[in-house]
Amino acid sequence: MSTTVAKSSFWRERFPIDAVAHFFAKKTVPMHRHTIWYYLGGMTLFFFLIQVGTGVLLLLYYRPTAEAAFESVQFIMTKVRFGWLIRSLHSWSANLMVAAAMIHMFSVFFMKSYRKPREITWVSGVLLFFLALAFGFTGYLLPWNTLAYFATKVGTEIASVVPIVGHDLLLFLRGGEEVTGATLTRLFGFHVAVLPMLTTALLGLHLLLVQVQGMSVPPQAEAQAAQRKPMPFFPYFLMRDLVGWLVALGVLAALAALFPWELGEKADPFASAPPGIKPEWYFLFMFQTLKYIPAKILFMDGEVLGILAFGLVGVFWLLVPFLDRRPEAGGRTRWFTVFGWVAIAFIAVMSLIAYVVPQTF
Amino acid sequence: MMANFFSRISRRSFLDYFLGGGAAALAGSVLFPVLKYIMPPAIPQAVQNDVVAGKVGELAPNSGKVFRFGNKPGILVRTPEGDYRAFSAVCTHLQCTVQYRDDFKHIWCACHNGHFDLTGRNLEGPPPRPLEEYRVEIRGEDIFAIRQT
């Protein structure tokens, strides 16, 4: 790599490419028993790149209006050559991306990689995760099928629970009082323009910070990392990364080919919500919780309280590096680790119940 | 007086305030129209107070159907005894569209398992309020649902 750069004086005169090449040549990855978790960020990035590619392809045929959206997706699935594959890849990769991001986020959390000076890396990462969920939510409506219609109705209604600005927020999301074609066009705009723009900026910051700060070594593995030689990123770690990506591509292609994403029925705003309706798996634990919260808690509507509680946990999660100051001084914070496990257990149990308990009561 | 005033604010900080204020005004004058643009204009809806919800003989006892009431769904129910009842079909929990369940003999919302009895009262599950009830009037073949004022 460095020799080819040295030979080409064209780029050296125009860009400090030697410095960049030098930086990457010196980049290393610490070796310890938790090293495997370092692959998850790159894995998330890989699925994101798939999303960009397949998303651009879907844009060629998709039409974002209530009258034509469902039919255009049907057209992609049945008439466009490999259209079913492109759409399935986009849907499956979205799910795998959220899963990879989730594992990445929790592993970072347990390894306390958010401690000084990596607070901004954590905050940008959590915001990127929220953006991934927003991509999932806005993209879900675009085929304009029954499930999507009610999911969007409930999801946007949840936004209206926010104190003071709730109703304005609902109007902003729906483009009116109801979920209509205006909502579809709006969420399409968010999905293909606003969210990608925000994601690109945050992702740039996130990756830049990771490069500048280097890999964090978890406190529990510091002794081991000090004994073992770090692995040069070029080419050894990158090669391993690529093997992981190849496996991911294989899994993704198999899922997309064997279980093509269903389209369902076209949305009818004047039909009842179908029995067995439930959101995508990453929203399932919130959905299940909303079912169990009683209608009234003291003087407040139960769902308002539940939704506000989820919002507060989200803010807490974002601010973790500023709340958990102990690891910087070499101390261990049991409470944060316990919180992480409780959160995982809660998500797992609620999701499992939603899958196992029959939906028609 | 004037000299005193000018000597208290340096030329530098005057320019800073001037530029900062100008930048803030510019940002505000850009953001204000953008924010206003983002909020959708209110589209006037003809206020509808009654609608034909169904035809006589269309519904068997112990069944129900969803009908359009303006831009929102309503539900017409025929009770097991053969009476007609009409409600808003918008669940009071998170606005899903409810349905009549003949096996429960009452109204049910599929989204978060909310139950309502045949007077619209919230029986069970997360819905916090009863469904809005409409008055039912049969004129000839038509069953009207009328909003109670």
Short mmCIF file of C-alpha atoms in Angstrom, two decimals:
data_model
loop_
_atom_site.label_atom_id
_atom_site.label_comp_id
_atom_site.label_asym_id
_atom_site.label_seq_id
_atom_site.Cartn_x
_atom_site.Cartn_y
_atom_site.Cartn_z
CA MET A 1 0.00 0.00 0.00
CA SER A 2 2.60 2.57 1.10
CA THR A 3 4.92 1.76 -1.82
CA THR A 4 2.24 2.42 -4.43
CA VAL A 5 1.44 5.69 -2.71
CA ALA A 6 5.11 6.68 -2.69
CA LYS A 7 5.38 6.07 -6.42
CA SER A 8 2.41 8.19 -7.39
CA SER A 9 3.53 11.75 -6.99
CA PHE A 10 0.30 12.99 -8.60
CA TRP A 11 -1.75 12.50 -5.46
CA ARG A 12 1.07 13.47 -3.09
CA GLU A 13 1.13 16.92 -4.65
CA ARG A 14 -2.60 17.37 -4.28
CA PHE A 15 -3.52 15.62 -1.04
CA PRO A 16 -1.61 14.69 2.14
CA ILE A 17 -2.07 11.07 1.19
CA ASP A 18 1.20 9.95 2.81
CA ALA A 19 -0.02 11.14 6.18
CA VAL A 20 -3.31 9.30 5.77
CA ALA A 21 -1.54 6.14 4.55
CA HIS A 22 0.89 6.41 7.44
CA PHE A 23 -1.98 6.72 9.89
CA PHE A 24 -3.67 3.62 8.58
CA ALA A 25 -0.41 1.69 8.34
CA LYS A 26 0.15 2.35 12.05
CA LYS A 27 -3.43 1.53 13.03
CA THR A 28 -3.60 -1.48 15.32
CA VAL A 29 -6.27 -3.46 17.09
CA PRO A 30 -5.70 -4.52 20.72
CA MET A 31 -5.78 -8.26 21.31
CA HIS A 32 -7.61 -9.72 24.32
CA ARG A 33 -10.46 -12.08 25.03
CA HIS A 34 -13.10 -9.46 24.08
CA THR A 35 -11.51 -8.59 20.71
CA ILE A 36 -14.33 -10.29 18.84
CA TRP A 37 -16.69 -7.42 19.69
CA TYR A 38 -14.57 -5.07 17.58
CA TYR A 39 -16.11 -6.60 14.45
CA LEU A 40 -19.67 -5.50 15.14
CA GLY A 41 -19.27 -1.84 14.22
CA GLY A 42 -17.86 -2.71 10.80
CA MET A 43 -20.64 -5.25 10.38
CA THR A 44 -23.25 -2.56 11.01
CA LEU A 45 -21.49 -0.35 8.46
CA PHE A 46 -21.58 -3.18 5.94
CA PHE A 47 -25.35 -3.59 6.28
CA PHE A 48 -25.74 0.17 6.05
CA LEU A 49 -23.87 0.19 2.74
CA ILE A 50 -26.19 -2.57 1.47
CA GLN A 51 -29.13 -0.38 2.51
CA VAL A 52 -27.78 2.55 0.52
CA GLY A 53 -27.21 0.42 -2.58
CA THR A 54 -30.52 -1.44 -2.57
CA GLY A 55 -32.37 1.71 -1.50
CA VAL A 56 -31.12 3.63 -4.52
CA LEU A 57 -32.21 0.73 -6.74
CA LEU A 58 -35.71 0.69 -5.23
CA LEU A 59 -35.99 4.44 -5.87
CA LEU A 60 -35.93 3.78 -9.62
CA TYR A 61 -39.39 2.18 -9.56
CA TYR A 62 -41.00 3.20 -6.28
CA ARG A 63 -43.76 5.86 -6.33
CA PRO A 64 -44.49 7.62 -3.03
CA THR A 65 -48.24 8.29 -3.22
CA ALA A 66 -51.16 6.56 -1.52
CA GLU A 67 -52.65 5.70 -4.92
CA ALA A 68 -49.51 4.20 -6.47
CA ALA A 69 -47.17 3.10 -3.67
CA PHE A 70 -48.60 -0.37 -3.07
CA GLU A 71 -48.89 -1.04 -6.82
CA SER A 72 -45.35 0.16 -7.50
CA VAL A 73 -43.96 -2.19 -4.84
CA GLN A 74 -46.09 -4.96 -6.35
CA PHE A 75 -44.59 -4.05 -9.73
CA ILE A 76 -41.08 -4.26 -8.30
CA MET A 77 -41.87 -7.65 -6.73
CA THR A 78 -43.53 -9.24 -9.76
CA LYS A 79 -42.47 -7.48 -12.97
CA VAL A 80 -39.02 -5.96 -12.48
CA ARG A 81 -36.30 -8.55 -12.96
CA PHE A 82 -34.75 -9.40 -9.57
CA GLY A 83 -37.03 -6.77 -8.06
CA TRP A 84 -38.19 -9.26 -5.40
CA LEU A 85 -34.54 -9.87 -4.53
CA ILE A 86 -33.63 -6.19 -4.23
CA ARG A 87 -36.64 -5.47 -2.03
CA SER A 88 -36.04 -8.55 0.14
CA LEU A 89 -32.39 -7.62 0.55
CA HIS A 90 -33.41 -4.12 1.61
CA SER A 91 -35.91 -5.40 4.19
CA TRP A 92 -33.72 -8.17 5.56
CA SER A 93 -30.59 -6.05 5.66
CA ALA A 94 -32.52 -3.38 7.56
CA ASN A 95 -33.33 -5.94 10.24
CA LEU A 96 -29.81 -7.32 10.33
CA MET A 97 -28.42 -3.78 10.52
CA VAL A 98 -30.56 -2.96 13.56
CA ALA A 99 -29.52 -6.26 15.14
CA ALA A 100 -25.82 -5.64 14.48
CA ALA A 101 -26.10 -2.07 15.74
CA MET A 102 -27.85 -3.30 18.89
CA ILE A 103 -25.16 -5.91 19.64
CA HIS A 104 -22.46 -3.35 18.87
CA MET A 105 -24.09 -0.84 21.21
CA PHE A 106 -24.55 -3.23 24.12
CA SER A 107 -21.03 -4.63 23.78
CA VAL A 108 -19.64 -1.10 23.85
CA PHE A 109 -21.80 -0.43 26.89
CA PHE A 110 -20.59 -3.44 28.86
CA MET A 111 -16.95 -2.81 27.93
CA LYS A 112 -17.36 0.77 29.16
CA SER A 113 -15.87 2.06 25.92
CA TYR A 114 -17.84 5.27 26.39
CA ARG A 115 -15.53 6.56 29.14
CA LYS A 116 -13.39 9.62 28.64
CA PRO A 117 -12.38 10.73 26.01
CA ARG A 118 -14.96 8.73 24.01
CA GLU A 119 -18.16 10.40 25.27
CA ILE A 120 -18.94 11.97 21.90
CA THR A 121 -18.32 8.68 20.11
CA TRP A 122 -20.96 7.08 22.36
CA VAL A 123 -23.44 9.94 21.95
CA SER A 124 -23.05 9.93 18.15
CA GLY A 125 -23.39 6.15 18.18
CA VAL A 126 -26.62 6.19 20.20
CA LEU A 127 -28.00 8.91 17.92
CA LEU A 128 -27.07 6.75 14.92
CA PHE A 129 -28.96 3.87 16.53
CA PHE A 130 -32.03 6.08 17.01
CA LEU A 131 -31.67 7.11 13.35
CA ALA A 132 -31.61 3.43 12.37
CA LEU A 133 -34.91 2.96 14.23
CA ALA A 134 -36.28 6.06 12.49
CA PHE A 135 -35.25 4.56 9.15
CA GLY A 136 -37.10 1.39 10.12
CA PHE A 137 -40.20 3.32 11.14
CA THR A 138 -40.34 5.63 8.10
CA GLY A 139 -39.49 2.85 5.66
CA TYR A 140 -42.19 0.58 7.08
CA LEU A 141 -45.05 2.73 5.75
CA LEU A 142 -43.71 3.03 2.22
CA PRO A 143 -45.31 -0.19 0.78
CA TRP A 144 -48.66 1.22 2.03
CA ASN A 145 -50.00 -2.09 3.31
CA THR A 146 -52.40 -2.71 6.20
CA LEU A 147 -49.73 -3.55 8.78
CA ALA A 148 -47.74 -0.46 7.81
CA TYR A 149 -50.82 1.74 8.00
CA PHE A 150 -51.71 0.79 11.56
CA ALA A 151 -48.08 0.71 12.70
CA THR A 152 -47.72 4.27 11.48
CA LYS A 153 -50.99 5.31 13.04
CA VAL A 154 -49.96 3.98 16.46
CA GLY A 155 -46.36 5.19 16.10
CA THR A 156 -47.30 8.75 15.21
CA GLU A 157 -49.99 8.77 17.91
CA ILE A 158 -47.26 7.92 20.41
CA ALA A 159 -45.43 11.10 19.37
CA SER A 160 -48.52 13.13 20.31
CA VAL A 161 -48.04 12.08 23.95
CA VAL A 162 -44.94 14.31 24.27
CA PRO A 163 -45.83 17.20 26.61
CA ILE A 164 -46.69 20.60 25.07
CA VAL A 165 -45.42 20.03 21.49
CA GLY A 166 -47.11 16.62 21.09
CA HIS A 167 -49.88 17.71 18.77
CA ASP A 168 -47.55 19.78 16.59
CA LEU A 169 -45.23 16.79 16.42
CA LEU A 170 -48.12 14.62 15.25
CA LEU A 171 -49.04 17.14 12.54
CA PHE A 172 -45.40 17.36 11.51
CA LEU A 173 -45.13 13.57 11.18
CA ARG A 174 -48.51 12.97 9.54
CA GLY A 175 -48.72 16.06 7.39
CA GLY A 176 -52.26 16.50 8.71
CA GLU A 177 -54.56 15.16 11.40
CA GLU A 178 -54.81 11.66 9.91
CA VAL A 179 -52.47 9.10 8.34
CA THR A 180 -53.01 9.74 4.63
CA GLY A 181 -51.12 10.01 1.37
CA ALA A 182 -49.59 13.19 2.80
CA THR A 183 -48.05 11.08 5.57
CA LEU A 184 -46.65 8.63 3.03
CA THR A 185 -45.01 11.37 0.97
CA ARG A 186 -43.62 12.98 4.10
CA LEU A 187 -42.14 9.81 5.57
CA PHE A 188 -40.71 9.01 2.14
CA GLY A 189 -38.95 12.38 2.19
CA PHE A 190 -37.54 11.65 5.65
CA HIS A 191 -36.52 8.13 4.63
CA VAL A 192 -34.64 9.01 1.45
CA ALA A 193 -33.41 12.56 2.10
CA VAL A 194 -33.47 13.86 5.67
CA LEU A 195 -32.38 10.72 7.57
CA PRO A 196 -29.61 9.79 5.07
CA MET A 197 -28.23 13.32 5.34
CA LEU A 198 -28.20 13.25 9.15
CA THR A 199 -26.81 9.71 9.16
CA THR A 200 -23.97 10.59 6.79
CA ALA A 201 -22.91 13.52 8.96
CA LEU A 202 -23.10 11.55 12.23
CA LEU A 203 -21.50 8.46 10.74
CA GLY A 204 -18.61 10.61 9.47
CA LEU A 205 -18.11 12.03 12.96
CA HIS A 206 -18.46 8.61 14.62
CA LEU A 207 -15.91 6.92 12.33
CA LEU A 208 -13.51 9.86 12.47
CA LEU A 209 -13.55 9.80 16.28
CA VAL A 210 -12.94 6.05 16.32
CA GLN A 211 -9.92 6.53 14.02
CA VAL A 212 -8.51 9.44 16.03
CA GLN A 213 -9.04 7.86 19.45
CA GLY A 214 -8.23 4.29 18.49
CA MET A 215 -9.87 1.20 19.91
CA SER A 216 -10.87 1.33 23.55
CA VAL A 217 -9.58 -1.52 25.70
CA PRO A 218 -12.18 -2.62 28.28
CA PRO A 219 -10.97 -2.18 31.88
CA GLN A 220 -11.44 -5.91 32.55
CA ALA A 221 -9.05 -6.80 29.68
CA GLU A 222 -6.32 -4.21 30.17
CA ALA A 223 -3.84 -6.63 31.74
CA GLN A 224 -4.31 -9.15 28.96
CA ALA A 225 -4.05 -6.51 26.22
CA ALA A 226 -0.79 -5.23 27.71
CA GLN A 227 0.75 -8.71 27.45
CA ARG A 228 -0.33 -9.49 23.89
CA LYS A 229 0.88 -7.77 20.74
CA PRO A 230 -1.77 -5.69 19.03
CA MET A 231 -2.77 -6.76 15.51
CA PRO A 232 -1.93 -4.39 12.63
CA PHE A 233 -5.18 -3.26 11.04
CA PHE A 234 -3.66 -3.51 7.52
CA PRO A 235 -3.99 -6.10 6.27
CA TYR A 236 -4.69 -8.60 9.06
CA PHE A 237 -7.69 -7.16 10.85
CA LEU A 238 -9.22 -5.84 7.62
CA MET A 239 -8.99 -9.32 6.09
CA ARG A 240 -10.86 -10.76 9.06
CA ASP A 241 -13.40 -7.97 8.73
CA LEU A 242 -13.88 -8.88 5.07
CA VAL A 243 -14.41 -12.54 5.92
CA GLY A 244 -17.10 -11.45 8.34
CA TRP A 245 -18.73 -9.32 5.66
CA LEU A 246 -18.67 -12.20 3.22
CA VAL A 247 -20.42 -14.45 5.75
CA ALA A 248 -22.93 -11.67 6.42
CA LEU A 249 -23.60 -11.30 2.71
CA GLY A 250 -24.16 -15.06 2.49
CA VAL A 251 -26.62 -15.05 5.39
CA LEU A 252 -28.41 -12.02 3.96
CA ALA A 253 -28.66 -13.48 0.47
CA ALA A 254 -29.97 -16.76 1.85
CA LEU A 255 -32.62 -15.03 3.95
CA ALA A 256 -33.68 -12.79 1.06
CA ALA A 257 -33.87 -15.68 -1.40
CA LEU A 258 -35.51 -18.25 0.89
CA PHE A 259 -37.88 -15.90 2.71
CA PRO A 260 -38.81 -13.09 0.30
CA TRP A 261 -40.34 -10.19 2.21
CA GLU A 262 -44.12 -10.26 2.02
CA LEU A 263 -46.16 -7.36 0.74
CA GLY A 264 -49.53 -8.12 2.36
CA GLU A 265 -52.77 -6.29 1.60
CA LYS A 266 -53.12 -2.74 0.41
CA ALA A 267 -53.93 -0.33 3.25
CA ASP A 268 -57.59 0.57 3.70
CA PRO A 269 -58.08 3.46 6.15
CA PHE A 270 -61.66 2.28 6.68
CA ALA A 271 -60.95 -1.29 7.73
CA SER A 272 -60.45 -2.65 11.24
CA ALA A 273 -56.95 -3.39 12.45
CA PRO A 274 -56.33 -7.07 11.67
CA PRO A 275 -55.96 -9.55 14.56
CA GLY A 276 -52.39 -10.59 15.29
CA ILE A 277 -51.04 -7.19 14.30
CA LYS A 278 -47.62 -6.42 15.74
CA PRO A 279 -44.65 -4.22 14.84
CA GLU A 280 -41.15 -5.23 13.74
CA TRP A 281 -39.18 -7.14 16.36
CA TYR A 282 -37.13 -4.15 17.49
CA PHE A 283 -40.27 -2.27 18.56
CA LEU A 284 -41.96 -5.38 19.95
CA PHE A 285 -40.89 -4.97 23.58
CA MET A 286 -42.38 -1.47 23.71
CA PHE A 287 -45.55 -2.69 22.02
CA GLN A 288 -45.94 -5.54 24.50
CA THR A 289 -45.32 -3.21 27.43
CA LEU A 290 -48.03 -0.83 26.19
CA LYS A 291 -50.49 -3.73 26.26
CA TYR A 292 -49.83 -4.42 29.94
CA ILE A 293 -49.93 -0.87 31.25
CA PRO A 294 -53.35 -0.30 32.80
CA ALA A 295 -55.62 2.38 31.34
CA LYS A 296 -55.20 4.67 34.33
CA ILE A 297 -52.31 5.10 36.74
CA LEU A 298 -53.38 7.58 39.45
CA PHE A 299 -54.70 10.54 37.45
CA MET A 300 -52.74 9.92 34.22
CA ASP A 301 -53.47 7.77 31.19
CA GLY A 302 -51.32 4.66 31.54
CA GLU A 303 -49.96 4.81 28.02
CA VAL A 304 -48.77 8.39 28.52
CA LEU A 305 -46.79 7.32 31.55
CA GLY A 306 -45.36 4.30 29.74
CA ILE A 307 -44.28 6.27 26.71
CA LEU A 308 -42.72 9.03 28.81
CA ALA A 309 -40.82 6.36 30.77
CA PHE A 310 -39.40 4.92 27.53
CA GLY A 311 -38.42 8.45 26.48
CA LEU A 312 -36.61 9.04 29.76
CA VAL A 313 -34.72 5.74 29.46
CA GLY A 314 -33.67 6.85 25.94
CA VAL A 315 -32.30 10.14 27.29
CA PHE A 316 -30.55 8.30 30.12
CA TRP A 317 -28.95 5.92 27.59
CA LEU A 318 -27.70 8.87 25.54
CA LEU A 319 -26.11 10.50 28.58
CA VAL A 320 -24.48 7.37 30.04
CA PRO A 321 -20.87 8.63 29.60
CA PHE A 322 -21.68 11.76 31.62
CA LEU A 323 -23.48 9.86 34.38
CA ASP A 324 -21.05 6.99 34.79
CA ARG A 325 -17.82 8.70 35.86
CA ARG A 326 -16.36 5.90 37.96
CA PRO A 327 -14.53 3.85 35.29
CA GLU A 328 -12.32 6.85 34.47
CA ALA A 329 -10.83 6.71 37.91
CA GLY A 330 -10.30 2.98 37.47
CA GLY A 331 -13.39 2.19 39.54
CA ARG A 332 -15.97 -0.39 38.52
CA THR A 333 -19.59 0.65 38.18
CA ARG A 334 -21.68 -2.35 39.00
CA TRP A 335 -24.90 -0.37 38.72
CA PHE A 336 -24.48 0.44 35.07
CA THR A 337 -23.61 -3.13 34.20
CA VAL A 338 -26.66 -4.32 36.15
CA PHE A 339 -28.82 -1.75 34.33
CA GLY A 340 -27.56 -3.09 30.98
CA TRP A 341 -28.46 -6.66 31.87
CA VAL A 342 -31.85 -5.66 33.23
CA ALA A 343 -32.54 -3.79 29.98
CA ILE A 344 -31.54 -6.81 27.90
CA ALA A 345 -33.62 -9.16 30.05
CA PHE A 346 -36.63 -6.83 29.81
CA ILE A 347 -36.34 -6.54 26.02
CA ALA A 348 -35.88 -10.31 25.65
CA VAL A 349 -38.75 -11.32 27.95
CA MET A 350 -41.23 -8.81 26.48
CA SER A 351 -40.32 -9.76 22.90
CA LEU A 352 -40.58 -13.46 23.72
CA ILE A 353 -44.03 -13.02 25.26
CA ALA A 354 -45.17 -11.13 22.16
CA TYR A 355 -44.09 -14.08 20.02
CA VAL A 356 -45.27 -16.93 22.22
CA VAL A 357 -48.57 -15.69 23.64
CA PRO A 358 -51.33 -16.00 21.05
CA GLN A 359 -52.45 -12.65 19.72
CA THR A 360 -56.21 -13.30 19.57
CA PHE A 361 -57.01 -13.34 23.24
CA MET B 1 -22.99 61.57 27.27
CA MET B 2 -22.32 60.06 23.87
CA ALA B 3 -18.62 59.82 24.51
CA ASN B 4 -19.36 58.04 27.75
CA PHE B 5 -21.60 55.55 25.97
CA PHE B 6 -19.08 54.76 23.24
CA SER B 7 -16.23 54.39 25.65
CA ARG B 8 -18.11 51.72 27.55
CA ILE B 9 -18.49 49.51 24.47
CA SER B 10 -15.33 48.81 22.55
CA ARG B 11 -15.38 48.88 18.77
CA ARG B 12 -14.55 45.18 18.77
CA SER B 13 -17.43 44.09 20.98
CA PHE B 14 -19.78 46.45 19.15
CA LEU B 15 -18.90 44.67 15.90
CA ASP B 16 -19.27 41.30 17.60
CA TYR B 17 -22.77 42.15 18.82
CA PHE B 18 -23.61 43.66 15.46
CA LEU B 19 -22.47 40.59 13.53
CA GLY B 20 -23.88 38.12 16.06
CA GLY B 21 -27.23 39.89 16.10
CA GLY B 22 -27.28 40.01 12.32
CA ALA B 23 -26.46 36.32 12.07
CA ALA B 24 -29.19 35.47 14.60
CA ALA B 25 -31.71 37.59 12.70
CA LEU B 26 -30.71 35.93 9.43
CA ALA B 27 -30.98 32.44 10.96
CA GLY B 28 -34.36 33.33 12.44
CA SER B 29 -35.70 34.74 9.19
CA VAL B 30 -34.61 31.58 7.40
CA LEU B 31 -35.84 29.16 10.07
CA PHE B 32 -39.21 30.77 10.68
CA PRO B 33 -40.59 30.24 7.15
CA VAL B 34 -39.05 26.75 7.06
CA LEU B 35 -40.73 25.77 10.34
CA LYS B 36 -44.02 27.24 9.18
CA TYR B 37 -43.65 25.46 5.84
CA ILE B 38 -43.08 22.12 7.56
CA MET B 39 -46.33 22.33 9.54
CA PRO B 40 -49.14 21.26 7.20
CA PRO B 41 -51.92 23.77 6.55
CA ALA B 42 -55.29 22.90 8.06
CA ILE B 43 -57.57 21.57 5.37
CA PRO B 44 -61.16 22.60 6.06
CA GLN B 45 -63.44 19.60 6.49
CA ALA B 46 -67.14 19.88 5.91
CA VAL B 47 -68.53 19.10 9.34
CA GLN B 48 -70.68 16.07 8.93
CA ASN B 49 -73.08 15.18 11.68
CA ASP B 50 -74.89 12.25 10.17
CA VAL B 51 -74.06 9.56 7.68
CA VAL B 52 -75.64 6.41 6.28
CA ALA B 53 -73.87 3.69 8.23
CA GLY B 54 -75.56 0.75 6.53
CA LYS B 55 -78.75 -0.74 5.14
CA VAL B 56 -81.46 -2.55 7.03
CA GLY B 57 -80.98 -6.30 6.67
CA GLU B 58 -77.33 -5.98 5.76
CA LEU B 59 -76.11 -7.04 9.20
CA ALA B 60 -77.05 -10.27 10.91
CA PRO B 61 -77.49 -10.13 14.70
CA ASN B 62 -74.16 -10.44 16.54
CA SER B 63 -72.09 -8.75 13.81
CA GLY B 64 -70.64 -5.38 12.94
CA LYS B 65 -69.17 -3.34 10.11
CA VAL B 66 -66.90 -0.35 9.70
CA PHE B 67 -68.29 2.67 7.85
CA ARG B 68 -66.92 6.08 6.87
CA PHE B 69 -67.87 9.01 9.06
CA GLY B 70 -66.23 11.99 7.41
CA ASN B 71 -62.54 11.18 7.39
CA LYS B 72 -62.71 8.81 10.34
CA PRO B 73 -64.02 5.26 10.61
CA GLY B 74 -67.17 4.47 12.55
CA ILE B 75 -68.51 1.06 13.54
CA LEU B 76 -72.11 -0.12 13.24
CA VAL B 77 -72.96 -3.06 15.50
CA ARG B 78 -76.00 -5.27 15.53
CA THR B 79 -76.28 -6.77 19.01
CA PRO B 80 -77.15 -10.43 19.52
CA GLU B 81 -80.66 -9.15 20.46
CA GLY B 82 -80.94 -7.43 17.07
CA ASP B 83 -80.52 -3.77 18.16
CA TYR B 84 -78.33 -1.38 16.19
CA ARG B 85 -75.57 0.62 17.89
CA ALA B 86 -73.04 2.96 16.32
CA PHE B 87 -69.73 4.26 17.67
CA SER B 88 -66.58 5.91 16.53
CA ALA B 89 -64.30 3.03 15.47
CA VAL B 90 -61.20 4.92 16.62
CA CYS B 91 -59.77 3.20 19.69
CA THR B 92 -59.28 5.66 22.55
CA HIS B 93 -55.88 4.14 23.33
CA LEU B 94 -53.66 4.72 20.27
CA GLN B 95 -56.22 5.31 17.51
CA CYS B 96 -56.32 1.89 15.84
CA THR B 97 -59.59 0.89 14.16
CA VAL B 98 -61.66 -1.42 16.35
CA GLN B 99 -63.81 -4.36 15.20
CA TYR B 100 -66.81 -6.38 16.40
CA ARG B 101 -65.88 -9.83 17.68
CA ASP B 102 -68.82 -12.23 17.44
CA ASP B 103 -67.07 -14.71 19.75
CA PHE B 104 -66.78 -12.11 22.56
CA LYS B 105 -70.08 -10.45 21.65
CA HIS B 106 -68.42 -7.08 22.07
CA ILE B 107 -66.02 -4.62 20.41
CA TRP B 108 -62.31 -5.33 20.37
CA CYS B 109 -59.14 -3.54 19.26
CA ALA B 110 -56.50 -5.80 17.73
CA CYS B 111 -53.56 -3.46 18.24
CA HIS B 112 -53.16 -3.58 22.03
CA ASN B 113 -56.00 -5.90 23.07
CA GLY B 114 -58.55 -3.33 24.17
CA HIS B 115 -62.14 -4.42 24.91
CA PHE B 116 -65.33 -2.30 24.79
CA ASP B 117 -68.86 -3.37 25.69
CA LEU B 118 -71.94 -2.71 23.56
CA THR B 119 -72.43 0.72 25.11
CA GLY B 120 -68.88 1.67 24.09
CA ARG B 121 -67.56 1.46 27.64
CA ASN B 122 -63.89 0.43 27.95
CA LEU B 123 -63.97 -2.93 29.72
CA GLU B 124 -60.45 -4.22 29.70
CA GLY B 125 -56.97 -3.52 28.37
CA PRO B 126 -55.25 -0.20 27.88
CA PRO B 127 -58.02 2.06 26.44
CA PRO B 128 -58.56 4.90 28.93
CA ARG B 129 -61.98 6.17 27.74
CA PRO B 130 -65.19 4.82 26.18
CA LEU B 131 -65.76 4.99 22.44
CA GLU B 132 -67.75 7.99 21.23
CA GLU B 133 -71.33 6.81 20.72
CA TYR B 134 -73.54 7.88 17.82
CA ARG B 135 -77.33 7.97 17.83
CA VAL B 136 -78.83 5.41 15.45
CA GLU B 137 -81.90 6.26 13.40
CA ILE B 138 -83.56 4.05 10.82
CA ARG B 139 -85.23 5.94 7.97
CA GLY B 140 -86.70 3.58 5.43
CA GLU B 141 -83.92 1.28 4.26
CA ASP B 142 -81.08 3.43 5.61
CA ILE B 143 -79.49 3.19 9.02
CA PHE B 144 -78.17 6.62 10.00
CA ALA B 145 -75.42 7.29 12.53
CA ILE B 146 -75.85 10.75 14.04
CA ARG B 147 -73.23 12.60 16.08
CA GLN B 148 -74.64 13.64 19.43
CA THR B 149 -74.15 17.31 20.12
#
